[in-house]
Short mmCIF file of C-alpha atoms in Angstrom, two decimals:
data_model
loop_
_atom_site.label_atom_id
_atom_site.label_comp_id
_atom_site.label_asym_id
_atom_site.label_seq_id
_atom_site.Cartn_x
_atom_site.Cartn_y
_atom_site.Cartn_z
CA MET A 677 25.79 -22.09 -14.47
CA ALA A 678 24.30 -24.94 -12.56
CA GLY A 679 22.59 -23.95 -9.33
CA ASP A 680 21.97 -20.29 -10.35
CA ASP A 681 18.22 -20.82 -10.47
CA LYS A 682 17.88 -21.55 -6.75
CA LYS A 683 15.48 -19.33 -4.87
CA SER A 684 16.71 -17.33 -1.92
CA PRO A 685 15.20 -18.27 1.43
CA PRO A 686 12.43 -15.93 2.58
CA LEU A 687 13.54 -12.93 4.60
CA THR A 688 12.98 -12.88 8.33
CA ASP A 689 10.79 -10.13 9.79
CA GLN A 690 13.91 -8.28 10.97
CA GLN A 691 15.49 -8.50 7.50
CA GLN A 692 12.30 -7.11 5.94
CA VAL A 693 12.23 -4.23 8.40
CA ASP A 694 15.92 -3.53 7.81
CA ALA A 695 15.31 -3.42 4.06
CA GLN A 696 12.34 -1.07 4.43
CA VAL A 697 14.20 1.24 6.80
CA GLY A 698 17.16 1.22 4.42
CA ALA A 699 14.96 2.18 1.49
CA THR A 700 13.38 5.00 3.49
CA ASP A 701 16.80 6.26 4.57
CA VAL A 702 18.04 6.25 0.97
CA THR A 703 15.06 8.24 -0.30
CA SER A 704 15.40 10.72 2.57
CA ARG A 705 19.12 11.16 1.90
CA MET A 706 18.49 11.66 -1.81
CA SER A 707 15.97 14.38 -0.99
CA GLU A 708 18.49 16.05 1.32
CA LEU A 709 21.22 15.79 -1.33
CA MET A 710 19.00 17.37 -3.99
CA HIS A 711 18.09 20.15 -1.56
CA ASP A 712 21.68 20.80 -0.48
CA ALA A 713 23.21 20.56 -3.94
CA PHE A 714 20.57 22.25 -6.08
CA GLY A 715 18.25 24.05 -3.68
CA PHE A 716 15.26 21.85 -4.53
CA SER A 717 12.62 21.67 -1.86
CA ARG A 718 12.75 18.68 0.42
CA VAL A 719 10.38 15.90 -0.53
CA ARG A 720 8.37 13.87 1.96
CA PHE A 721 8.28 10.28 0.82
CA PHE A 722 5.59 7.93 2.07
CA GLN A 723 3.54 10.93 3.17
CA PHE A 724 0.55 10.32 5.35
CA GLY A 725 -1.24 13.29 6.84
CA GLU A 726 0.27 16.60 7.80
CA ALA A 727 3.91 17.44 8.40
CA THR A 728 5.09 16.88 11.97
CA ASN A 729 7.83 18.26 14.17
CA PHE A 730 9.72 15.03 13.47
CA GLU A 731 10.42 15.99 9.85
CA GLY A 732 14.02 16.98 10.50
CA HIS A 733 14.93 13.83 12.42
CA LYS A 734 16.56 10.72 11.00
CA LEU A 735 14.35 7.63 10.95
CA ASN A 736 16.80 5.50 12.92
CA ASP A 737 17.01 8.18 15.63
CA MET A 738 13.23 8.08 16.00
CA ILE A 739 13.23 4.28 16.09
CA ASP A 740 15.78 4.47 18.91
CA LEU A 741 13.25 6.50 20.92
CA ILE A 742 10.87 3.54 21.06
CA ALA A 743 13.29 0.62 20.80
CA ASP A 744 12.78 -0.44 24.42
CA ALA A 745 9.03 0.18 24.51
CA LYS A 746 6.49 -2.59 24.82
CA PRO A 747 4.45 -2.94 21.60
CA ALA A 748 1.18 -3.15 23.56
CA ASP A 749 1.97 0.15 25.30
CA LEU A 750 2.67 1.84 21.97
CA GLU A 751 -0.54 0.47 20.51
CA ASN A 752 -2.56 1.66 23.51
CA ALA A 753 -0.99 5.13 23.29
CA GLY A 754 -1.76 5.28 19.57
CA ASP A 755 -5.38 4.23 20.15
CA ALA A 756 -5.79 6.85 22.87
CA LEU A 757 -4.38 9.59 20.62
CA TRP A 758 -6.61 8.50 17.74
CA LYS A 759 -9.69 8.64 19.97
CA ALA A 760 -8.64 12.03 21.34
CA SER A 761 -8.29 13.52 17.84
CA ASP A 762 -12.05 14.04 17.49
CA ALA A 763 -12.22 15.89 20.80
CA ILE A 764 -9.19 17.98 19.85
CA LYS A 765 -10.73 18.87 16.47
CA ALA A 766 -14.01 19.79 18.16
CA ALA A 767 -12.21 22.01 20.68
CA ALA A 768 -10.28 23.71 17.86
CA ALA A 769 -13.49 24.38 15.95
CA GLU A 770 -15.09 25.81 19.09
CA LEU A 771 -12.09 28.08 19.67
CA LYS A 772 -12.27 29.27 16.07
CA GLY A 773 -15.96 29.96 16.56
CA THR A 774 -17.19 27.70 13.80
#
């Protein structure tokens, strides 16, 4: 048909985020379904680092926790935690006696 070869306009930042969150939610729900239906272990998609105490929470619920936060404040908190990780690891090694 005529006009079928038109390109879609580029997605806005919010549309891209919505699509990524949707994809993450779908993969998480599929993992839960496989676990509930067949007893398979839950799978962590997009895994970076160790498991956290946020594993059982829905992504959108966690996003709601920071929805009203200022991005600069979140970035500063993340930088501070990253810098503190070396001191925390050193303290843990000292406590273990290594």
